Coordinates of C-alpha atoms in Angstrom, one line a residue:
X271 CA 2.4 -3.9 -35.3
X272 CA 2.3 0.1 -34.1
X273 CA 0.5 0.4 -30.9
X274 CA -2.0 3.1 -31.0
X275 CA -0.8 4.5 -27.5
X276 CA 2.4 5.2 -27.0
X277 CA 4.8 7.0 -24.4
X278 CA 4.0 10.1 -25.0
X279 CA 0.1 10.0 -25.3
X280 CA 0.3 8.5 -21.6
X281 CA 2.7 11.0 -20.5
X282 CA 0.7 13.5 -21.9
X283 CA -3.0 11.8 -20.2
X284 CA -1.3 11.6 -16.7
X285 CA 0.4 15.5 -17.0
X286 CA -3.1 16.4 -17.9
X287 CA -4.4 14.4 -14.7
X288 CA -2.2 16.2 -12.5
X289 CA -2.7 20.0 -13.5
X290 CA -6.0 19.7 -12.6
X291 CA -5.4 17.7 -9.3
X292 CA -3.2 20.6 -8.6
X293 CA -5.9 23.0 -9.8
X294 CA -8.1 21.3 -6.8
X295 CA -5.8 21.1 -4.0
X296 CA -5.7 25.3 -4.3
X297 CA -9.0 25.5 -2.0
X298 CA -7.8 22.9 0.5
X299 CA -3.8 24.2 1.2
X300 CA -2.2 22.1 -1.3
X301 CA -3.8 18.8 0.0
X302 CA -5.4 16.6 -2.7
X303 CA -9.1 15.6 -1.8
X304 CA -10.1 12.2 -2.2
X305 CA -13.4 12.1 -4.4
X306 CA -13.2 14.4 -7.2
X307 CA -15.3 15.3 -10.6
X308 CA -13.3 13.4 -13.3
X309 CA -13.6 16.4 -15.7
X310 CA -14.1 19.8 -13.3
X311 CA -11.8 18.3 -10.3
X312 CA -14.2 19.6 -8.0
X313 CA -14.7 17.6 -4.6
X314 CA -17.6 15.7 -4.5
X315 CA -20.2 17.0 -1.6
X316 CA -23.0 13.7 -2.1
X317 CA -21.1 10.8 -1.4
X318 CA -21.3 8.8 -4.7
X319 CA -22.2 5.4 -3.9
X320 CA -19.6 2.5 -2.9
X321 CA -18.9 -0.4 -5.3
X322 CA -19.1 -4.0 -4.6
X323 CA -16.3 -5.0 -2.4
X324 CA -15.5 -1.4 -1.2
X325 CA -16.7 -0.2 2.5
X326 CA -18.2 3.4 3.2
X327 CA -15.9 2.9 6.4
X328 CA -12.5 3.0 4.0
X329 CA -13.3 5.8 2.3
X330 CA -12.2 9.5 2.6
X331 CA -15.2 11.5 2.0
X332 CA -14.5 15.4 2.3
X333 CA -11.0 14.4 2.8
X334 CA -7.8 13.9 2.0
X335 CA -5.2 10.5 2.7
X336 CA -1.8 10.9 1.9
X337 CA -1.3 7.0 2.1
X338 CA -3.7 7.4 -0.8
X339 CA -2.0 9.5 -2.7
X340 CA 1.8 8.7 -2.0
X341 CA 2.5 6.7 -5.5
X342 CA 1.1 9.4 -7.2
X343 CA 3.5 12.4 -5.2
X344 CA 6.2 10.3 -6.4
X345 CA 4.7 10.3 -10.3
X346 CA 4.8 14.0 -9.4
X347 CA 8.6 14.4 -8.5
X348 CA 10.1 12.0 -11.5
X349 CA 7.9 14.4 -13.9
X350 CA 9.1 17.5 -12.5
X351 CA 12.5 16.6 -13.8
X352 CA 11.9 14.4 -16.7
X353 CA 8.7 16.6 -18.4
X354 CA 10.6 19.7 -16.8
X355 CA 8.0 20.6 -14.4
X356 CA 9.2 22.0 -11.5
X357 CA 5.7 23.0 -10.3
X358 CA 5.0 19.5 -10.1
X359 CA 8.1 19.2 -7.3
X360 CA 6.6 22.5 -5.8
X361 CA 3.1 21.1 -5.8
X362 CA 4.2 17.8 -3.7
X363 CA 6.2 20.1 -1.1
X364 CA 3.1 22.5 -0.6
X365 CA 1.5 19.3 0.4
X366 CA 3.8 17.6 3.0
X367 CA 4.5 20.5 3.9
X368 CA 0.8 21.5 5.0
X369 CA 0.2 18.0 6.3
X370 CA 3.5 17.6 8.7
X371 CA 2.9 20.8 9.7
X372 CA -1.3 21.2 10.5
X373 CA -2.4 17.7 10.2
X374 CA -0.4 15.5 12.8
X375 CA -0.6 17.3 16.0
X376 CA -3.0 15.0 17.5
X377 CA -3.5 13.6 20.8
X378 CA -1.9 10.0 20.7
X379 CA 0.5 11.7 17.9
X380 CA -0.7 9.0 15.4
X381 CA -1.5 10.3 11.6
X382 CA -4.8 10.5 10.2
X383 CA -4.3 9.0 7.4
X384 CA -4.2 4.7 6.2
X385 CA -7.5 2.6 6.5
X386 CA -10.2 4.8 8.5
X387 CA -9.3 8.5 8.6
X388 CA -7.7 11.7 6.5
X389 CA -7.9 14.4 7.2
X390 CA -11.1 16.3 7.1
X391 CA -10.8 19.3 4.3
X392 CA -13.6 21.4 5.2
X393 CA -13.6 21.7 9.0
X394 CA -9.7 21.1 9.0
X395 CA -9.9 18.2 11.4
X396 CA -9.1 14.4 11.7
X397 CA -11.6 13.0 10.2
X398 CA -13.1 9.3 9.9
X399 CA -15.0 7.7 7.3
X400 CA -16.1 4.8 10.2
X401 CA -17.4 7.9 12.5
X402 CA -17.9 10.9 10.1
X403 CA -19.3 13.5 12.9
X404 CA -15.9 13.4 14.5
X405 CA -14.2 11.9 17.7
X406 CA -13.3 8.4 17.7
X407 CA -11.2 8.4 15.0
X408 CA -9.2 5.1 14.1
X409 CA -5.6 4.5 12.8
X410 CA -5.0 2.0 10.9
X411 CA -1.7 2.0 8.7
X412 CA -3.3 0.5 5.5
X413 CA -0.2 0.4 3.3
X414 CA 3.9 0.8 4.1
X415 CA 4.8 3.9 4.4
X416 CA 8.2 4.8 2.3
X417 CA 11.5 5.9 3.2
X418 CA 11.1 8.7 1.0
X419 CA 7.4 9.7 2.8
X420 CA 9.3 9.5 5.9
X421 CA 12.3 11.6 5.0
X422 CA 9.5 14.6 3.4
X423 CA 8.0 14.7 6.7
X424 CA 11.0 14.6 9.0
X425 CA 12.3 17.7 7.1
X426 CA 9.5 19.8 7.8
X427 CA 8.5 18.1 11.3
X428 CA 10.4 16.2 12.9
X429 CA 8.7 16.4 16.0
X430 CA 5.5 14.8 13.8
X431 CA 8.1 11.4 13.1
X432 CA 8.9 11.4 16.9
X433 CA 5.5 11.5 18.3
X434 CA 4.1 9.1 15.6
X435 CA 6.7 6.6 16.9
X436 CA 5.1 7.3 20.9
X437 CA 1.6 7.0 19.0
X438 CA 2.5 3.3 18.1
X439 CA 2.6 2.2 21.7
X440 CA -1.4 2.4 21.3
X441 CA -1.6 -0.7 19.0
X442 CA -0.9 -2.7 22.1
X443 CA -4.3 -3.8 24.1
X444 CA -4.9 -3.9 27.4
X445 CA -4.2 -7.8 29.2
X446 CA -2.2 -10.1 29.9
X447 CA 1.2 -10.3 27.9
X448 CA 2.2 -8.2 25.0
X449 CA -1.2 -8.6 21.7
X450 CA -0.9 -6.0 19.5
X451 CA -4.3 -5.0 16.9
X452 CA -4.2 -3.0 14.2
X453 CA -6.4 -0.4 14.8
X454 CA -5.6 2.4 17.5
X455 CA -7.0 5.5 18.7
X456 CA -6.1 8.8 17.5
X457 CA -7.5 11.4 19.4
X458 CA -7.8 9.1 22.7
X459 CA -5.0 8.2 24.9
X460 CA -6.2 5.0 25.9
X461 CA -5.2 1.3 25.0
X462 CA -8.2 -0.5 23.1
X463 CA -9.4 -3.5 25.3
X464 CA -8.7 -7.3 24.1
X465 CA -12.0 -8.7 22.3
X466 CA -12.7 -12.0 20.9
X467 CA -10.2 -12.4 18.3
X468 CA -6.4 -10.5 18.1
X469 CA -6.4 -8.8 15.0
X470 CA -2.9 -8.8 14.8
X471 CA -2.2 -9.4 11.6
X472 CA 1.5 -9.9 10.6
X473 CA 2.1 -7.2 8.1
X474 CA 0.9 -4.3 10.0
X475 CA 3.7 -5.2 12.8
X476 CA 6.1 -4.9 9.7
X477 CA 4.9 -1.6 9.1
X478 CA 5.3 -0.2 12.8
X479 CA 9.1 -1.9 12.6
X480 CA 10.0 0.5 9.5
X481 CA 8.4 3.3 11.2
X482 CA 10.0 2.8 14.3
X483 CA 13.1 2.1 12.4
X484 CA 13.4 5.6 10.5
X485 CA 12.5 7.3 13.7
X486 CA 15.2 5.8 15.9
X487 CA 18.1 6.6 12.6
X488 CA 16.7 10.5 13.9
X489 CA 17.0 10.4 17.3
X490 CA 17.9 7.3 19.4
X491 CA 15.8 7.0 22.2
X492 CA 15.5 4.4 24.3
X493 CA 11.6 4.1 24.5
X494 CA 11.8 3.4 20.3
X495 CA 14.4 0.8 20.4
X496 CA 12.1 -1.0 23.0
X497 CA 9.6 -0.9 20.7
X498 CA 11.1 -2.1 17.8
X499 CA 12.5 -5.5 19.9
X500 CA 8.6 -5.9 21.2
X501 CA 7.2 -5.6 17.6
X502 CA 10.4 -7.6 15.7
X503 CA 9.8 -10.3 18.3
X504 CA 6.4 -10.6 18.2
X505 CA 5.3 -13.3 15.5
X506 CA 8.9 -15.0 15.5
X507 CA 8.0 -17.7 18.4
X508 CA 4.0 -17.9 16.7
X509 CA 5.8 -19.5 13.2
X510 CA 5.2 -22.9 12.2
X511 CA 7.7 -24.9 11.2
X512 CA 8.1 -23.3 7.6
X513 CA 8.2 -20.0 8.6
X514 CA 4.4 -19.2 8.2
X515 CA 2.4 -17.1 10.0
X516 CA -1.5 -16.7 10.5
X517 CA -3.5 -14.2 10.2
X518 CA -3.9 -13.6 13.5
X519 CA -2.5 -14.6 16.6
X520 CA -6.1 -15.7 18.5
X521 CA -9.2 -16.0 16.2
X522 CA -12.8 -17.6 17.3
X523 CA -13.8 -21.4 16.4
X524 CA -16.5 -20.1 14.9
X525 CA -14.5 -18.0 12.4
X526 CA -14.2 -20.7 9.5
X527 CA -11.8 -18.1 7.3
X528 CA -8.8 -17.3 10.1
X529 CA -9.5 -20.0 12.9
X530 CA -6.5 -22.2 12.4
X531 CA -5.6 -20.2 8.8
X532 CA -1.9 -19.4 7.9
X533 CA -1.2 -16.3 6.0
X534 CA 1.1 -16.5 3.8
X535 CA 0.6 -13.2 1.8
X536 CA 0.8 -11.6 5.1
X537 CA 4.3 -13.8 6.3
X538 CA 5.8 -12.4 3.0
X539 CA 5.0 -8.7 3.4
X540 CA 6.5 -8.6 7.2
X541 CA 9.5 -10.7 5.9
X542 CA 10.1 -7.6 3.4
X543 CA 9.5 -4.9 5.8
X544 CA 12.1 -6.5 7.9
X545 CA 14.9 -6.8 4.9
X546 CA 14.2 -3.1 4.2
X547 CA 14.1 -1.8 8.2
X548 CA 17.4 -4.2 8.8
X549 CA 18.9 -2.4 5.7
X550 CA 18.3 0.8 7.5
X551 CA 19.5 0.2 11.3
X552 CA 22.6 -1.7 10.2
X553 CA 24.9 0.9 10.8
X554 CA 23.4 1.9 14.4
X555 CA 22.6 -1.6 15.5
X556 CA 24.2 -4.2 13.5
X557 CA 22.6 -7.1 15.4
X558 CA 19.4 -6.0 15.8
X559 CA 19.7 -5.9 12.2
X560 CA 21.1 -9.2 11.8
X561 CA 18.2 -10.7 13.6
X562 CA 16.0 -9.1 11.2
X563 CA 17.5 -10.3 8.3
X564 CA 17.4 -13.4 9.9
X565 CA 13.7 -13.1 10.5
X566 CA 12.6 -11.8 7.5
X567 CA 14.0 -14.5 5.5
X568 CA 12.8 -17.5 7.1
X569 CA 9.5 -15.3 7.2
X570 CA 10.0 -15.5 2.8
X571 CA 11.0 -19.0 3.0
X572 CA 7.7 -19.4 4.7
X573 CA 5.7 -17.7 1.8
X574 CA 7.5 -19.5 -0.6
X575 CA 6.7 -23.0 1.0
X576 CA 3.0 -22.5 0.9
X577 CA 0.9 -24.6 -1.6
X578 CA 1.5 -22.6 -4.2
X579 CA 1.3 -24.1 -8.1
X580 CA 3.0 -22.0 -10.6
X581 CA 2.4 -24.3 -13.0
X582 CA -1.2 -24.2 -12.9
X583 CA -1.1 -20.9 -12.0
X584 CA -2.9 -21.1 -8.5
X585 CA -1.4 -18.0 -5.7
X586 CA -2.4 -19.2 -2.3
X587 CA -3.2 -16.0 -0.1
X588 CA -4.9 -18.5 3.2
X589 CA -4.3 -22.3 3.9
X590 CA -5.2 -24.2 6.6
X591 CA -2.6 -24.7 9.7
X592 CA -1.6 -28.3 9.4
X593 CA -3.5 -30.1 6.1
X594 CA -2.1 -27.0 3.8
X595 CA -5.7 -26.7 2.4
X596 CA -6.1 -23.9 0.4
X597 CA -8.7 -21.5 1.8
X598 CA -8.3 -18.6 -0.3
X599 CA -6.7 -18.0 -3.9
X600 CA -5.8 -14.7 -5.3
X601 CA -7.8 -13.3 -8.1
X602 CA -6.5 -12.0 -11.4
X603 CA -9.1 -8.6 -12.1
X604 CA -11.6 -7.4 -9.5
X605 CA -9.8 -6.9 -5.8
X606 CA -12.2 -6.7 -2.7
X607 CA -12.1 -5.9 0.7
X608 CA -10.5 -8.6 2.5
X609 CA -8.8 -10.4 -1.0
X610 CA -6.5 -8.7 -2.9
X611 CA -5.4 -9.9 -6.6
X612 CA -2.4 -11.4 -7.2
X613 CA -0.4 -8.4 -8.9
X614 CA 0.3 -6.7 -5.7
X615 CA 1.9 -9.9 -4.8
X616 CA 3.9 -10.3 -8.1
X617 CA 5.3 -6.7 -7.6
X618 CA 6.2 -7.4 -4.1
X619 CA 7.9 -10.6 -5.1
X620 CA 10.3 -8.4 -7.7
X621 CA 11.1 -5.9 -4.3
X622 CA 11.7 -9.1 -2.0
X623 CA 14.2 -10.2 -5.4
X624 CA 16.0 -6.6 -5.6
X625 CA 16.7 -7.2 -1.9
X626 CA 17.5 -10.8 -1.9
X627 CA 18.5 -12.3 -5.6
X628 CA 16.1 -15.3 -4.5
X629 CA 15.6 -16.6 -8.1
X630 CA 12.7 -18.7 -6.4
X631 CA 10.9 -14.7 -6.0
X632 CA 11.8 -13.9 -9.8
X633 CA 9.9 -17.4 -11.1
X634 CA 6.7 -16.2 -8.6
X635 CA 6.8 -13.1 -10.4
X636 CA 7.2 -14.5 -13.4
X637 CA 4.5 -16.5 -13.1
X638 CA 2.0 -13.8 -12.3
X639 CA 2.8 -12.0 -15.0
X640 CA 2.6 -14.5 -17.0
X641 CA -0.9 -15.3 -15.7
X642 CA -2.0 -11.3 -16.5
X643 CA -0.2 -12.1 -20.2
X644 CA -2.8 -14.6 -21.0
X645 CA -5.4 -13.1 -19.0
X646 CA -5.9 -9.9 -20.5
X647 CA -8.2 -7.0 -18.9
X648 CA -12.3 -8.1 -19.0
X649 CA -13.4 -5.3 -21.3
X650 CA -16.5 -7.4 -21.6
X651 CA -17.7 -6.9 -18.2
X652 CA -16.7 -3.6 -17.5
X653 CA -20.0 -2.2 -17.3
X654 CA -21.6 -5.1 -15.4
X655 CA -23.7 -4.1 -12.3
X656 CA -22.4 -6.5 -9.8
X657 CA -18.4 -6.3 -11.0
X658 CA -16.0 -3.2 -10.5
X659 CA -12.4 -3.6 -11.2
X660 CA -10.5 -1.0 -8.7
X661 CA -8.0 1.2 -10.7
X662 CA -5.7 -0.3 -8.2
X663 CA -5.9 -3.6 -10.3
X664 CA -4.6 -2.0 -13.4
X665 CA -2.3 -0.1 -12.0
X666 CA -0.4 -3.2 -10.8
X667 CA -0.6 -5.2 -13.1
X668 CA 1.4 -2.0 -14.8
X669 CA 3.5 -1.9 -12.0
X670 CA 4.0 -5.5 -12.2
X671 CA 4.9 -5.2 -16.7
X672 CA 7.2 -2.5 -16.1
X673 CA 9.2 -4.0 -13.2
X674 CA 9.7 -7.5 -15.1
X675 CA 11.0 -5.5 -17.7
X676 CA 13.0 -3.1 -15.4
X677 CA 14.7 -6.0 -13.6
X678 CA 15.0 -8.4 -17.1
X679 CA 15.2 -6.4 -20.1
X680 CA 12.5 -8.8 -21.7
X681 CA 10.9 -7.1 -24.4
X682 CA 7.5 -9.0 -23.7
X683 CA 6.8 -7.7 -20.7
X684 CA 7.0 -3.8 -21.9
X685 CA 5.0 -5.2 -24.7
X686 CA 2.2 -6.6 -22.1
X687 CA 2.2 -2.9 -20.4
X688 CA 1.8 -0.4 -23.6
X689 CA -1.0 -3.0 -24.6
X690 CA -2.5 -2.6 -20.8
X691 CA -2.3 1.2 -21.1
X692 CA -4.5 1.0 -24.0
X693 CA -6.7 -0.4 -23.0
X694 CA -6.6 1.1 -19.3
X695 CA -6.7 4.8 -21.3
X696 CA -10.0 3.6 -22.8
X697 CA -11.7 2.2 -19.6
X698 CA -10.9 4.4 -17.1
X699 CA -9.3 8.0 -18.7
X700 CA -12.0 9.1 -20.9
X701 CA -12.4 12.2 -18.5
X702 CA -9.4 14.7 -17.1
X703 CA -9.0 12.2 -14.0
X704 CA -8.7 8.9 -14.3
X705 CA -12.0 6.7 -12.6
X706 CA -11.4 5.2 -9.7
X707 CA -12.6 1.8 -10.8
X708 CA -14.8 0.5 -14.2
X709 CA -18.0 1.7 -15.1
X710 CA -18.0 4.8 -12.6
X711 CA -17.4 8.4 -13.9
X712 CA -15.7 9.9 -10.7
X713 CA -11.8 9.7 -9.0
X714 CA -11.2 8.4 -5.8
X715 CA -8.4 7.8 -3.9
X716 CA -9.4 4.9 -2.0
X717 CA -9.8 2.7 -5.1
X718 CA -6.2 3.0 -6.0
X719 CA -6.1 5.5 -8.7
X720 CA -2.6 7.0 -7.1
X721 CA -1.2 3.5 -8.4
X722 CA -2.7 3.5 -12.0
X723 CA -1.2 6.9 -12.4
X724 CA 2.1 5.6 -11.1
X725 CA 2.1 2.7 -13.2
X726 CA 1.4 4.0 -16.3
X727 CA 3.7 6.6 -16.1
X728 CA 6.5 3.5 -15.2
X729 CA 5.3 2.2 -18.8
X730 CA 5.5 5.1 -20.5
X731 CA 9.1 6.4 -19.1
X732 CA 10.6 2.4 -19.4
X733 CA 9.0 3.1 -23.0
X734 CA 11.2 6.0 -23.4
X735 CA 14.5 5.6 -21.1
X736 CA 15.7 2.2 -20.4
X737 CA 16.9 3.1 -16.9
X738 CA 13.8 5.0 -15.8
X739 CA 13.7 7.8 -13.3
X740 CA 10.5 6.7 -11.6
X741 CA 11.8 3.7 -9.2
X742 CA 8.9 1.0 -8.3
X743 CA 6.5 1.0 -5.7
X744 CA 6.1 -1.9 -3.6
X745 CA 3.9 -0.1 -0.6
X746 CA 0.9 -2.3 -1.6
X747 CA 1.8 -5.4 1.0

């Protein structure tokens, strides 16, 4: 049976998308704002209102996040070549270029960009969506950064790379021992004092590793390689006997959800960050990155061993320390803050396989996708008051399709994303720019909309070339 959409009707939807994204970066130096009008592109000056299970304090209001809008600067490059487009390659230059250049000369040299601050388009300023009047402004990493990313900004800065790598030191707090936290000053030089609970939670320590990684292959100084021991060492002793780790190092009693909770979503994604920073010290430090590889796999072993069913189809993202209860279970449709679906971890099982060949990855994988077979997108609900569904969700779930059938070749996973895209088209591309989640009529950033583009353009181009020139994401860990 045809499919009404096919490859070029998506390729077509997202090329579409993109001119006018361009069209309202021109205003702001070539950086994309965050909140746009889904048919003029113009930025949003009222805040629309957030959905359920989004925070005002996440969102980039007035601004712009790269971390945002990285999978959809790498759409940009693979359709500069394949749709011959070479604005579209321009476009992504004119904005690193802007950014490393005017955006990341701050005081701790930390980035405004992740969780909790962009930069501020208007007044041309780190800005913060958790203190909008400025000052105060918080890192927080959000997602991993890519190599790619990293090489962009080294080649117009590299002084930005080096001074980002300082800036990390600020994720340690002040006391006793070596606790790191995941939120840092920007525009302070000053160490955030210890509170009741760490904070530390394992995958943003593999996110400072690659970091600290790509800038020590630039220039290798002592003070980085420190750094990159401190953070590599950090959870390895705090393991249980698996290999998992929790989700923080120190949580209160009275926190029912991480006292005594092990992590195993969050053991996988620094268990990957380490495979992929080993990969790229090897040369320099061979057994630095041998301990690393050593890490990172027990640190897989230790997601794998969690209780788990992929017969019944249940993806554990919390369990208790020692009776393995299951806290938390990962959605299909409908992400929040604080519980992600089980996509991103599907797509993130397919990197950890690429790296490792761990057939026990490619059956977790399997299984999800599976799972988002059978469980197609809620149409029905859509346009319920009280349930959203992130653009985020859809676009991996598409990420997830195409990669299966990257990796296998299986024509029922290709199948599963052209039907997706459909239907994705329908819900959430009616206008220019895609919505940033169901049942709103405006883009944003923070809702993952970077990732539906990416996706569907993965579809569309596995659709059309069997070896596709767009390679997968796997920064949502």
């Amino acid at each position: 049976m045809p499919f009404v959409v096919n490859s070029e009707v998506i390729i077509a939807k997202i090329c579409n998308a993109i001119d006018l994204m361009i069209e309202s970066s021109t205003p702001y130096k070539g950086l994309f704002p965050s909140i746009l009008h889904a048919q003029t592109g113009e930025m949003l000056i009222p805040k629309p209102p957030k959905i359920p299970g989004q925070r005002d304090g996440d969102r980039a209001h007035l601004g712009s996040n790269l971390i945002h809008d990285e999978p959809l600067l790498t759409t940009m490059h693979a359709l500069a070549e394949t749709e011959s487009k070479p604005e579209y390659a321009e476009a992504v230059d004119r904005y690193l270029a802007h950014y490393a250049q005017n955006c990341t000369n701050t005081t701790t040299g930390l980035f405004p960009w992740g969780e909790h601050s962009f930069w501020q388009l208007i007044e041309e300023r780190v800005g913060c969506s958790r203190n909008p009047a400025g000052g105060a402004a918080i890192h927080d990493h959000l997602r991993k950064v890519p190599l790619w990313l990293w090489q962009k900004l080294n080649a117009y800065n590299p002084a930005c790379v080096q001074s980002f790598a300082d800036g990390l030191d600020y994720h340690w707090t002040e006391g006793d021992g070596l606790e790191y936290i995941r939120h840092a000053n920007i525009e302070t030089k000053a160490h955030l004092v210890r509170g009741g609970r760490a904070c530390d939670f394992p995958r943003h320590s593999g996110f400072y590793i690659f970091d600290l990684v790509f800038a020590y292959t630039q220039d290798q100084r002592p003070e980085t390689l420190q750094q990159i021991q401190n953070y590599t060492h950090y959870w390895w002793e705090k393991r249980d006997a698996r290999g998992l780790l929790r989700i923080e190092s120190r949580s209160p009693k009275e926190d029912e959800r991480f006292f005594e909770t092990n992590a195993p979503t969050q053991t996988f994604s620094l268990g990957i960050s380490l495979l992929e920073s080993a990969a790229l010290i090897a040369s320099l430090l061979p057994e630095l990155a041998d301990q690393m590889q050593q890490y990172g796999s027990v640190y897989i072993d230790g997601f794998l061993a969690a209780p788990h069913n992929l017969e019944t189809r249940e993806f554990v993202s919390l369990c208790q320390c020692e009776t393995d209860r299951i806290v938390e279970r990962m959605s299909t449709w409908g992400s929040v803050y604080g519980a992600g679906t089980a996509c991103s971890t599907g797509v993130l099982c397919l990197g950890g396989w690429r790296l490792t060949q761990n057939e026990k990855l490619m059956a977790y994988a399997r299984a999800v996708g599976t799972t988002y077979l059978d469980e197609k997108f809620p149409v029905d609900r859509v346009h319920g008051e009280g349930f959203k569904i992130p653009a985020s969700d859809a676009g991996l779930t598409l990420e997830l399709f195409a990669d299966l059938y990257d990796i296998t070749g299986e024509s029922v996973w290709l199948q599963g994303g052209i039907e997706l895209a459909e239907t994705v088209l329908d819900v959430y591309f009616p206008e220019v720019l895609p919505y940033g989640a169901s049942g709103i009529d405006w883009y944003e950033s923070q809702m993952g909309a970077a990732f539906l583009i990416h996706g569907l353009a993965r579809v569309a181009l596995l659709s059309r070339h069997r070896k596709c020139p767009l390679p997968p994401n796997y920064t949502a860990r």
